[in-house]
XYZ file of C-alpha atoms in Angstrom:
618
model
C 32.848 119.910 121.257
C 31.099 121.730 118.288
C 28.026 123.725 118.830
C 26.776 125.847 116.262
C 25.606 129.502 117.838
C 23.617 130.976 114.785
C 22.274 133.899 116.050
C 18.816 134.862 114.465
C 15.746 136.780 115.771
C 13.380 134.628 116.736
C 11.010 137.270 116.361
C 7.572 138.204 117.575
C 6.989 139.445 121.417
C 7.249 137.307 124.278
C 4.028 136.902 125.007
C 3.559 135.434 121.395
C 6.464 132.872 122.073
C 4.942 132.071 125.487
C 1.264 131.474 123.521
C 3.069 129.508 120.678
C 4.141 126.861 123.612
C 8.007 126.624 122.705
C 8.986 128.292 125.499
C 9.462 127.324 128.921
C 10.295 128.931 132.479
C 13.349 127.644 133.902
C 15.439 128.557 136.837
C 19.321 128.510 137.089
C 20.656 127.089 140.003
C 23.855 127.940 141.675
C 24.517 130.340 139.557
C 28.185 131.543 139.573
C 28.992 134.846 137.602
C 31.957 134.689 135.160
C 33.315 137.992 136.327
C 33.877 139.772 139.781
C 30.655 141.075 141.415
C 30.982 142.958 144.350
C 28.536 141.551 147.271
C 26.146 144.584 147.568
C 25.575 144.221 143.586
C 25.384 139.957 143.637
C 21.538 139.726 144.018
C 21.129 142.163 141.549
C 23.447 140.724 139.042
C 21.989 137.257 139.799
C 18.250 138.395 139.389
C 19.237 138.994 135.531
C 20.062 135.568 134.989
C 18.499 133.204 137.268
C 14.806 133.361 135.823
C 15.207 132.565 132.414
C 12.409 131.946 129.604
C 13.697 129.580 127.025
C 12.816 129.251 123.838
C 12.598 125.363 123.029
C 12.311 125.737 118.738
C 15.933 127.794 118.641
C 17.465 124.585 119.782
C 20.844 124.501 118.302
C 22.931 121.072 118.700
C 26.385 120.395 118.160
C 29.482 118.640 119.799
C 27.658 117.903 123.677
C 26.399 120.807 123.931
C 23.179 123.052 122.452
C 22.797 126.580 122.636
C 18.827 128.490 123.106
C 17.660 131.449 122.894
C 16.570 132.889 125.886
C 14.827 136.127 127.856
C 14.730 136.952 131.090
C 10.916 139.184 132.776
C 12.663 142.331 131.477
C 12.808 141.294 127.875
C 16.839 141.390 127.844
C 17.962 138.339 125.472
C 20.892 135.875 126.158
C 21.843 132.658 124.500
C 21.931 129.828 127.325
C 24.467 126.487 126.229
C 23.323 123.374 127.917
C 25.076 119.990 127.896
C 23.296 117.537 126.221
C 22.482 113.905 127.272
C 24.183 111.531 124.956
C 21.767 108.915 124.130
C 24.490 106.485 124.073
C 26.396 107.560 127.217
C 24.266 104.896 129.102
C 26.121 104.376 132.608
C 29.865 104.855 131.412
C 30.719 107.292 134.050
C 33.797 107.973 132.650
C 32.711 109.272 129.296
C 29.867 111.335 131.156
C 32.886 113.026 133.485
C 34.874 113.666 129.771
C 32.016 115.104 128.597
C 31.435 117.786 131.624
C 35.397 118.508 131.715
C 34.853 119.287 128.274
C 32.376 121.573 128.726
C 34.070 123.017 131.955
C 37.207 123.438 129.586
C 34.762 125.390 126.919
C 33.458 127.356 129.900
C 37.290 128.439 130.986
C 38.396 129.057 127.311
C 35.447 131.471 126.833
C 35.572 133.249 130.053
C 39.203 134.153 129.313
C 38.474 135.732 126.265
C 34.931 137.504 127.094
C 36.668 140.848 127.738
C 38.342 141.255 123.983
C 36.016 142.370 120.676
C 34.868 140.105 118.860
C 33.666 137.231 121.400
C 30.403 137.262 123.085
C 30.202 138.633 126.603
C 30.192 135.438 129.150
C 27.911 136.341 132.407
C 27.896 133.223 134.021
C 27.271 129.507 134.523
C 24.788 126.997 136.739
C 22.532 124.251 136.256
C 19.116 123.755 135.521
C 17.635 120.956 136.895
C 20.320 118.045 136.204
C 22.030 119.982 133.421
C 25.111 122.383 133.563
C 24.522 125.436 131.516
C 26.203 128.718 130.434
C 24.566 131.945 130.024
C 25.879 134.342 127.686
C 25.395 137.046 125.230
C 23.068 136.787 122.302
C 25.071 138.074 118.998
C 21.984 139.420 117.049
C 23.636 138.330 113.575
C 23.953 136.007 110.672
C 26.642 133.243 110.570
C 29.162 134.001 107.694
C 27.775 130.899 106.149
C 24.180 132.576 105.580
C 25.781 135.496 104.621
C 28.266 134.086 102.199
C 25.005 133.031 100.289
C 23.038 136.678 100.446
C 26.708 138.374 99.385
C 27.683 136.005 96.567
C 28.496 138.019 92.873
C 28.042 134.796 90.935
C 26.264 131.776 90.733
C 28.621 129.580 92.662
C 28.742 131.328 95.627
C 31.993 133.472 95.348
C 32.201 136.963 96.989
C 33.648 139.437 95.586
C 37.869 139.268 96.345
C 38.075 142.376 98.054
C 35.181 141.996 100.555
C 36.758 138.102 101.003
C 39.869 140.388 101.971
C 38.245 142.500 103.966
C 36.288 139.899 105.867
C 39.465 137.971 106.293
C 41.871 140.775 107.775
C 38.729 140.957 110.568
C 38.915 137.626 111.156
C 42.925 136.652 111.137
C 42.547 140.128 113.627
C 40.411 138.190 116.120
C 42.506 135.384 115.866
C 45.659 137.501 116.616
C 43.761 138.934 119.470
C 43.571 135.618 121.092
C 47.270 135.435 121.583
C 46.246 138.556 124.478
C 45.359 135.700 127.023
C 47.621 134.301 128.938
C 49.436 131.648 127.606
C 47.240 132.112 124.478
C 44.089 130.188 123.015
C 43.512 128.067 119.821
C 39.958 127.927 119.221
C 40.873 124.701 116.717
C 36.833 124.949 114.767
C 37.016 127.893 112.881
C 34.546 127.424 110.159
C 31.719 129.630 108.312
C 29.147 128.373 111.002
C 30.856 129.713 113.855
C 31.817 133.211 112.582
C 28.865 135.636 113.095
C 28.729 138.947 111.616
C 27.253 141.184 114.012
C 24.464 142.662 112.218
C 22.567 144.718 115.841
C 24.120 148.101 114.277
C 24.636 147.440 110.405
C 23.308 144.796 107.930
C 25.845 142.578 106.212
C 25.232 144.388 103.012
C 26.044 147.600 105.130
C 29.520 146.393 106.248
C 30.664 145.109 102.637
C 29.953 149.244 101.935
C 31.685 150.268 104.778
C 34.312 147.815 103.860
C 34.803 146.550 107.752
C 32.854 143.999 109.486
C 31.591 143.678 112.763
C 32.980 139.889 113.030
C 32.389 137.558 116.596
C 34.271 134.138 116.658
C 31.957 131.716 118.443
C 31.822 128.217 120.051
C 34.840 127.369 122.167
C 34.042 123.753 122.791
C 37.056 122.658 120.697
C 39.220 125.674 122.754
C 42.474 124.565 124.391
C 45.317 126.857 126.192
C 48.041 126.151 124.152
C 50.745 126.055 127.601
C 48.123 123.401 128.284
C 49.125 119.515 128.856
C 45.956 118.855 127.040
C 43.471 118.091 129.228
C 40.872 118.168 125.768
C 38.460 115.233 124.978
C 40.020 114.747 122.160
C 43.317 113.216 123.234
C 41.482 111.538 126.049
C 38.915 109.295 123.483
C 41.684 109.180 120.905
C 39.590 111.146 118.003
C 39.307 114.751 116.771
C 36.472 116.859 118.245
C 34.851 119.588 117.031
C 36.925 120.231 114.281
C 35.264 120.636 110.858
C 37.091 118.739 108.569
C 36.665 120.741 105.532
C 38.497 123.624 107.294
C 40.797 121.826 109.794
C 44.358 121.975 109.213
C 45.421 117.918 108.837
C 46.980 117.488 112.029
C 43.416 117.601 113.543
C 42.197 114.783 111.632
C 44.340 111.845 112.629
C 46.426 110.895 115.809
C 47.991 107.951 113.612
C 51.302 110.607 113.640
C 54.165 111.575 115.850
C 53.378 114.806 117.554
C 49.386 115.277 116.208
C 48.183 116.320 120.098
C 51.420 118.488 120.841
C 51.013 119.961 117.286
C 47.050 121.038 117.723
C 47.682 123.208 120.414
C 49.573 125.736 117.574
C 47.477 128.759 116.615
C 48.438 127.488 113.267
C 45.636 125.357 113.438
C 43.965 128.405 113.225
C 45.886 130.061 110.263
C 44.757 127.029 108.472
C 41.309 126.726 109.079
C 41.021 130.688 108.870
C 42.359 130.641 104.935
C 40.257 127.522 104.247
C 37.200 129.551 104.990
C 38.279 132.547 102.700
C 39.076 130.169 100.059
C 35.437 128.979 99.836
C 34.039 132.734 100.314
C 36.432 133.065 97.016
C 35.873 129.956 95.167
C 32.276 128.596 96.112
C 33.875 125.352 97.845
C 36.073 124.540 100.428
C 40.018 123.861 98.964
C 39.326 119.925 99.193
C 36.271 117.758 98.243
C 36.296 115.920 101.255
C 32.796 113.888 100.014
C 32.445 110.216 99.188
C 32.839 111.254 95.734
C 36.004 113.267 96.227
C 37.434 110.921 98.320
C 36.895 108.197 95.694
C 38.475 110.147 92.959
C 41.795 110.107 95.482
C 41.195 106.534 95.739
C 39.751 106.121 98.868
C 42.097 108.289 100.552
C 41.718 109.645 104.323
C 40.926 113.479 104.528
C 44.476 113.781 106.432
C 46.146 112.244 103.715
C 44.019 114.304 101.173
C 45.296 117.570 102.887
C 48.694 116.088 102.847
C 49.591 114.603 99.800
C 47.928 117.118 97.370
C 47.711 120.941 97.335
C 44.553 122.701 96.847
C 44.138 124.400 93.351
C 45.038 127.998 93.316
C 41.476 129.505 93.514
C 41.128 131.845 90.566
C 37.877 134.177 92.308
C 34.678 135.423 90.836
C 36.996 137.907 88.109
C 39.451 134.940 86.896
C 36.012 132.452 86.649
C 33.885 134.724 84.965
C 32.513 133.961 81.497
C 31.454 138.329 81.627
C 33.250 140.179 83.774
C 30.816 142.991 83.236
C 28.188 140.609 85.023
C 30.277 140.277 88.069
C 30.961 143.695 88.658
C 27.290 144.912 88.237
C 27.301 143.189 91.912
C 30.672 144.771 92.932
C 29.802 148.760 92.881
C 33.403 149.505 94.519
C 35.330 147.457 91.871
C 33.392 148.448 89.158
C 34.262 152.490 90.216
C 37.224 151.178 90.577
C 38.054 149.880 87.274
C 35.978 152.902 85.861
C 38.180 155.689 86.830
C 41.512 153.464 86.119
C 40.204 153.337 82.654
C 39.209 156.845 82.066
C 43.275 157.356 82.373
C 43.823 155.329 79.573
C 43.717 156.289 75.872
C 40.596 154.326 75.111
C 37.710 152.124 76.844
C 39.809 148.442 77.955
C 38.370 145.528 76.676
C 36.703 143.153 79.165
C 38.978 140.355 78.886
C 41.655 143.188 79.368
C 39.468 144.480 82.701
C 39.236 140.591 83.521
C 43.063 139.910 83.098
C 44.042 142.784 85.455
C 41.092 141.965 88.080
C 42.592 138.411 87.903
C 46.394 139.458 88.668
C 45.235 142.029 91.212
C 43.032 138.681 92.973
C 45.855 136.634 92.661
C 47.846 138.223 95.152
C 45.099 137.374 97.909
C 45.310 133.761 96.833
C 48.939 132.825 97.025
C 48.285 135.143 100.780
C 45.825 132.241 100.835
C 47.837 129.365 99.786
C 50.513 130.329 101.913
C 48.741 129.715 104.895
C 47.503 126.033 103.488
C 50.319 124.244 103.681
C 50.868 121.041 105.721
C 53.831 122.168 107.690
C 52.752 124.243 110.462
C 56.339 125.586 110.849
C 55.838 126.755 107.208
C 52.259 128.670 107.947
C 52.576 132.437 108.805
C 51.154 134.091 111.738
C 47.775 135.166 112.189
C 49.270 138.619 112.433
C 51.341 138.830 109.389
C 48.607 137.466 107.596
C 46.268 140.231 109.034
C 48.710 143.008 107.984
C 49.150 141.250 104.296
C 45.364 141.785 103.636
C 44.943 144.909 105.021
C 47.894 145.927 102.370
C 45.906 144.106 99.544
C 42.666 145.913 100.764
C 44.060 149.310 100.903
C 46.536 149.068 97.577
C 43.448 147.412 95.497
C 42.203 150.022 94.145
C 45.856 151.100 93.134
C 46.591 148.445 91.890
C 43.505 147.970 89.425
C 45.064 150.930 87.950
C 48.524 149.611 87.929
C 47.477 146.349 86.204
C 45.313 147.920 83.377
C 48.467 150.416 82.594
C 50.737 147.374 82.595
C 52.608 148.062 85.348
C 53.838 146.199 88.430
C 51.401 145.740 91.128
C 52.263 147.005 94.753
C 53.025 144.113 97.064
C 51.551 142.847 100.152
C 54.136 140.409 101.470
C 53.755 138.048 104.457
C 55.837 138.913 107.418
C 59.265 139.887 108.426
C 60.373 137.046 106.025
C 58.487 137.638 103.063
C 59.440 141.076 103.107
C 63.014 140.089 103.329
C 62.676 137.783 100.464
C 60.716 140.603 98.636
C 63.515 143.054 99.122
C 66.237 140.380 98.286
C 64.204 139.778 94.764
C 64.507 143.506 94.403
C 67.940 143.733 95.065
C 68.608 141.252 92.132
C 66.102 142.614 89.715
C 68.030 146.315 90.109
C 71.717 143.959 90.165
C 70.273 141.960 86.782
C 68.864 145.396 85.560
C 72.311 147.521 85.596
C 74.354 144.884 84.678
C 72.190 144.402 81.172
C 72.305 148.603 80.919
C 76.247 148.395 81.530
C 76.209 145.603 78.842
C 74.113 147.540 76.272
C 76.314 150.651 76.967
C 79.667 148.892 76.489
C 79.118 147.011 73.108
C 77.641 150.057 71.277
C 80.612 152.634 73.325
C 83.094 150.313 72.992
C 82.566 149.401 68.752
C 81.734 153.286 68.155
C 84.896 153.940 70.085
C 86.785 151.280 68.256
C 85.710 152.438 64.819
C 86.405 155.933 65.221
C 90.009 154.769 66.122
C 90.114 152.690 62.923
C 89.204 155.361 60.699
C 90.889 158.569 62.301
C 92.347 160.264 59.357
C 90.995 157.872 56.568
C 90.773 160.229 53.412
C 86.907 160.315 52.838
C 85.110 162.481 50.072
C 81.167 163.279 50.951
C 78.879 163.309 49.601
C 80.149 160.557 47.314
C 78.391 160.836 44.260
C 78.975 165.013 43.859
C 82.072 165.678 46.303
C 81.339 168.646 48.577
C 84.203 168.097 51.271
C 87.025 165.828 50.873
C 89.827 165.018 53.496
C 90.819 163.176 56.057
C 88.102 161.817 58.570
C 87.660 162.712 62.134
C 87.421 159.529 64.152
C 85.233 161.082 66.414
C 82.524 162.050 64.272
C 82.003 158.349 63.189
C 82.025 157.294 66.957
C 79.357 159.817 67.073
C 77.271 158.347 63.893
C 77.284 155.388 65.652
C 76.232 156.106 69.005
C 73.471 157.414 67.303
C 71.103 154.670 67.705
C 72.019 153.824 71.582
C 71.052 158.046 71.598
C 67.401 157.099 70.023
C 66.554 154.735 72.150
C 67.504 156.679 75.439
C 65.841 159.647 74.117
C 62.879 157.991 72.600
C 61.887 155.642 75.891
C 62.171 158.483 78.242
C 60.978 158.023 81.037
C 58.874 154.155 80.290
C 61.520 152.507 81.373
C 59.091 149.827 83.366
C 56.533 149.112 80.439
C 56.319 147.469 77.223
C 55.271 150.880 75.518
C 58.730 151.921 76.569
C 60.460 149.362 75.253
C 58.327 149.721 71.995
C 59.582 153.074 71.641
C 63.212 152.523 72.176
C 63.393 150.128 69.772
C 62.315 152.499 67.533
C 64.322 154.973 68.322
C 67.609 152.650 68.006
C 65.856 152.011 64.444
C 66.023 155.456 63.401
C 69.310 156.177 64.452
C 70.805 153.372 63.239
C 68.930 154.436 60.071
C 70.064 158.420 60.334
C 74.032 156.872 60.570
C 73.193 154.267 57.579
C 72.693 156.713 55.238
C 75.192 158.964 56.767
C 77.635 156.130 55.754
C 75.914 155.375 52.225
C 76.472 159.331 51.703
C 80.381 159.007 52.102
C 82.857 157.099 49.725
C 85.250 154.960 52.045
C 88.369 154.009 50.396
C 87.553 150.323 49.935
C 84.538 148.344 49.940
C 86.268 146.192 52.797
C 85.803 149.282 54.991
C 82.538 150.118 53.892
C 81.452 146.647 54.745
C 83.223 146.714 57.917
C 81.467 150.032 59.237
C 78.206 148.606 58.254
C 78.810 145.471 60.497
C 79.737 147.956 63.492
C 76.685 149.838 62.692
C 74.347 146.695 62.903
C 76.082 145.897 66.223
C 75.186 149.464 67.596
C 71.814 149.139 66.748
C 71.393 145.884 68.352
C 73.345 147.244 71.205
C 70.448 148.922 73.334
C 68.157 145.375 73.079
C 69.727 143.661 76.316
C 69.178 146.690 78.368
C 65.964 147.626 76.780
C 64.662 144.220 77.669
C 65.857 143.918 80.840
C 64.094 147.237 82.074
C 60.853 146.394 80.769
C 60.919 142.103 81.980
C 62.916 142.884 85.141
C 60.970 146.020 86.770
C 61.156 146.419 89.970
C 57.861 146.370 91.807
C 57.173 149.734 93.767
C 57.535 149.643 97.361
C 54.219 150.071 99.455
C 53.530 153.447 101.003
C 50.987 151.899 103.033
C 51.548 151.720 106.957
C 50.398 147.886 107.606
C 50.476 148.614 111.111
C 48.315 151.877 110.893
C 44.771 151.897 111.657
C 42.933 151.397 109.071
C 40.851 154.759 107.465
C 37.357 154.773 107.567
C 36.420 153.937 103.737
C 34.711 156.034 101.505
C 32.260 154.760 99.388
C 32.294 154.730 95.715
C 30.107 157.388 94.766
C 31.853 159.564 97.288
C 29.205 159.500 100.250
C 30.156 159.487 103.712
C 29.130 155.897 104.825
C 26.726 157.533 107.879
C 25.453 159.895 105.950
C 24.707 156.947 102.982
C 22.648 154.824 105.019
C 19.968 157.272 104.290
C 19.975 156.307 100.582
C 18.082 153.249 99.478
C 19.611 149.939 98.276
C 17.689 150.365 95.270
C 19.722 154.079 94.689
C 23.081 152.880 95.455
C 22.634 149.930 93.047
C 21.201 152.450 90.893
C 24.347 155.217 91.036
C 26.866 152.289 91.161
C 25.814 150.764 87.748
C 25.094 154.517 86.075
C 29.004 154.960 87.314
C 30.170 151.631 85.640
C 28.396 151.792 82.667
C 29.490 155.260 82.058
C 33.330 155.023 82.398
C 34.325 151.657 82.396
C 33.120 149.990 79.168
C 31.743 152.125 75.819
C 31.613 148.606 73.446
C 29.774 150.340 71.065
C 32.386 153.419 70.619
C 35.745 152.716 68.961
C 36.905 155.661 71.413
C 36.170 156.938 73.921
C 34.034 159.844 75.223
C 35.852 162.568 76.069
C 34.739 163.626 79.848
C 34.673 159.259 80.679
């Protein structure tokens, strides 16, 4: 069953709902409370929820149920579910029993998870009149779907990647928080319209500052334990409920496979659905058109064949889809700071389509995060834990890692799980293996010719200079191994310490240049005694200079990416805002003033268009 709890203020007192003649006095009967009460508190417990006044016009349908807003004499608010009549349930008593195991099921699934963050507080259940109803807590919020629209950055809707991060690390934590029940819970809808950001303490606009959101995971007519033997609707009347197709993972969309109801009591339904929604807070639409249109364009096909025959496109984010970067972050204070103080390290103010390229590689890591969790194969998905951990990484090495990608250098990782990490570590091990094997290489050809023709030439009777003789005699072998190790010297000397970047291997190459140059004319200086030497030491030195090219290479293509520092498992630290404000003490400040600091702090260090260099103090 889907019903859509969208939590907003109905507003006005309640004796201007009563006069405005939406609401109506009810009285729940048989009321049973969803926790232990001890007898001497029961009446008093009861009286809370027994006399309700409902509010008619907050009528919320979905699945066979609808959710109200109600009060109770002392003003406290609740949100009261009622099953709905179907109009076409007629007198098929067996549907009608389907539909009130369903909601009994809903009922169970929510009670069991009441007690964690992040769900609403269940007080109890009855009936009013004919009707079974729940009565539970009122989330004073916005669904992430309104939000999504007040938070976009662009015009198609995308947030910004690092508070699509943020939101999602909240929200693959409530889903890991489920596995806390016995026997464990897949909730099976999770879709923009039944996450609510909790908005009673701080505004939406207030959490993407504080970079944490207050996130509750609503509806659990679609619930089911997954140790159950599916007692769901859905296997009973042989189609999917409640999930919404443009998030579900595929195996809720058809029972035409082997295994469909076993598999949809996974929490990898979950997984799925959770990534789907942080792919459209990214992108501005769902991963698959799932319309008439879209369908038509995949000739006709079903969306469970859709979802399984074709992968999404990798979603590129507001950065990688921007026409002007510089427009996107004027709605991103945090990245724009961000990108500001990575570029006043640099030598000069970085281009926008340079800021735009490293926003884009930084983003990318949060989409293949994303795309992992999208495939078909649930054994394949990762856990709603490991993907939890992997975006709290991206969230706290983003800022890092701006900097990282404008200086050219590998970005710190934020791998999936026990497994990705192995795999990361494995890639590492062969990037070092493939790194000192090309150094060994580079150090053998230009050791073992200088080595070679120093042998050749021990004791070769040599005049130099040649033109005006100021030393004749027979030549030391060593000092022409040394001539021509000069350029494998250079290039050590001259890289330094850049081994990882292309400026480093920019200036080793130069430096083999120049000493391969230095022992050219060295050797032009000296009269051999026969051309065919001459022309042979010349080869060798050609060979030395080229010598140092497989290892330079190599330690610029094949660098290894750092190693996070980052504790995945630690709690996260309570974020500081751009402009360096505690967040309590910034809530004083205006909108209008943060907007107004956050764009004074872009447009001061991150772009000076105007200036060929930059402004020293930037």
């Amino acid at each position: 069953m889907t019903a859509v709890l969208e939590a907003r203020p109905v507003g006005g007192a309640l004796a201007d709902d009563t006069r405005s003649g939406s609401v109506r006095l009810v009285r729940v009967e048989a009321f049973e409370p969803a926790v232990y009460v001890a007898p001497e508190h029961r009446d008093a417990y009861e009286r809370r929820f027994v006399t309700l006044l409902v509010d008619e016009a907050s009528r919320r349908r979905g699945g066979v149920g609808e959710v109200l807003h109600a009060r109770n004499p002392r003003g406290e608010r609740f949100a009261l579910k009622r099953l709905r009549r179907s109009d076409g349930e007629g007198g098929d008593e067996g549907l009608a029993e389907a539909r009130r195991g369903a909601f009994d099921a809903e009922y169970d699934a929510h009670r069991a998870l009441s007690p964690l963050r992040g769900f609403p507080r269940l007080y109890g259940r009855g009936r009013v009149g004919e009707d079974s109803v729940i009565v539970m807590e009122w989330v004073e919020g916005v669904t992430l779907e309104e939000a999504a629209r007040a938070l976009a950055v662009d015009d198609e809707g995308r947030l910004s990647p690092l508070t699509v991060a943020r939101i999602g690390r909240d929200l693959f934590d409530l889903l890991a928080r489920m596995a806390y029940v016995e026997g464990g819970l897949a909730h099976r809808d999770v879709a923009p319209r039944n996450i609510m950001i909790d908005t009673g303490q701080l505004s939406a606009a207030d959490q993407v500052e504080e970079g944490a959101f207050q996130l509750v995971l609503v509806d659990f007519g679609s619930a089911v334990p997954l140790e159950s033997a599916d007692p769901s609707l859905t296997a009973r009347w042989g189609a999917p409920l409640g999930a919404t197709a443009d998030f579900a993972a595929p195996e809720m969309l058809t029972d035409d496979v082997s295994g469909a109801v076993a598999r949809r009591r996974s929490p990898a339904v979950d997984v799925y659905a959770a990534a789907s929604v942080l792919y459209q807070l990214m992108e501005g639409h769902s991963p698959y058109d799932l319309s008439f249109a879209g369908r038509s364009q995949r000739e006709g096909r079903s969306a469970y064949r859709i979802k399984t025959e074709f992968s999404p496109e990798m979603p590129a984010g507001a950065h990688g889809s921007a026409a002007d970067v510089r427009a996107v972050l004027a709605s991103e204070p945090e990245v724009a700071v961000a990108v500001g103080r990575a570029a006043a390290e640099l030598d000069g103010a970085p281009a926008p389509h340079r800021v735009r390229a490293a926003l884009s590689a930084v983003d990318d890591q949060l989409a293949e995060v994303l795309m992992a969790c999208l495939v078909p194969e649930q054994s394949r998905r990762p856990r709603a834990r490991e993907v939890r951990e992997a975006l709290a990484l991206f969230c706290s090495q983003y800022a890092d890692n701006v900097a990282r990608a404008l200086r050219g250098e590998p970005l710190a990782p934020c791998p999936l799980g026990g497994a990705a990490a192995t795999e990361a570590r494995r890639r590492r091990r062969l990037r070092r293996v493939a790194r000192v094997a090309a150094d060994a290489l580079s150090a053998a050809v230009a050791v073992g010719g200088a080595a070679t023709a120093g042998l050749l030439t021990q004791d070769m009777t040599v005049t130099f200079p040649a033109g005006q003789p100021l030393w004749s005699g027979p030549m030391p072998g060593l000092a022409v191994s040394v001539a021509l190790l000069l350029p494998l010297a250079g290039a050590l000397i001259a890289r330094g310490s850049e081994r990882d970047t292309g400026f480093g291997f920019a200036r080793g190459l130069l430096g083999s240049l120049l000493g391969g140059t230095v022992a050219g004319l060295l050797a032009s200086l000296t009269a051999w005694p026969s051309e065919s030497v001459s022309d042979a030491l010349y080869a060798v030195l050609f060979l030395a200079v080229v010598a140092p090219l497989p290892g330079l290479v190599a330690d610029w293509a094949l660098a290894l990416p750092p190693l996070s520092t980052v504790s995945s498992t630690a709690p996260l630290a309570r974020p500081v805002l751009p402009w360096g404000a505690v967040p309590s003490e910034d809530r004083a400040v205006s909108a209008a003033s943060r907007e107004a600091l956050a764009l004074e702090a872009m447009s001061e260090i991150t772009y000076e268009l105007t200036d060929e260099t930059n402004e020293e103090g930037v």
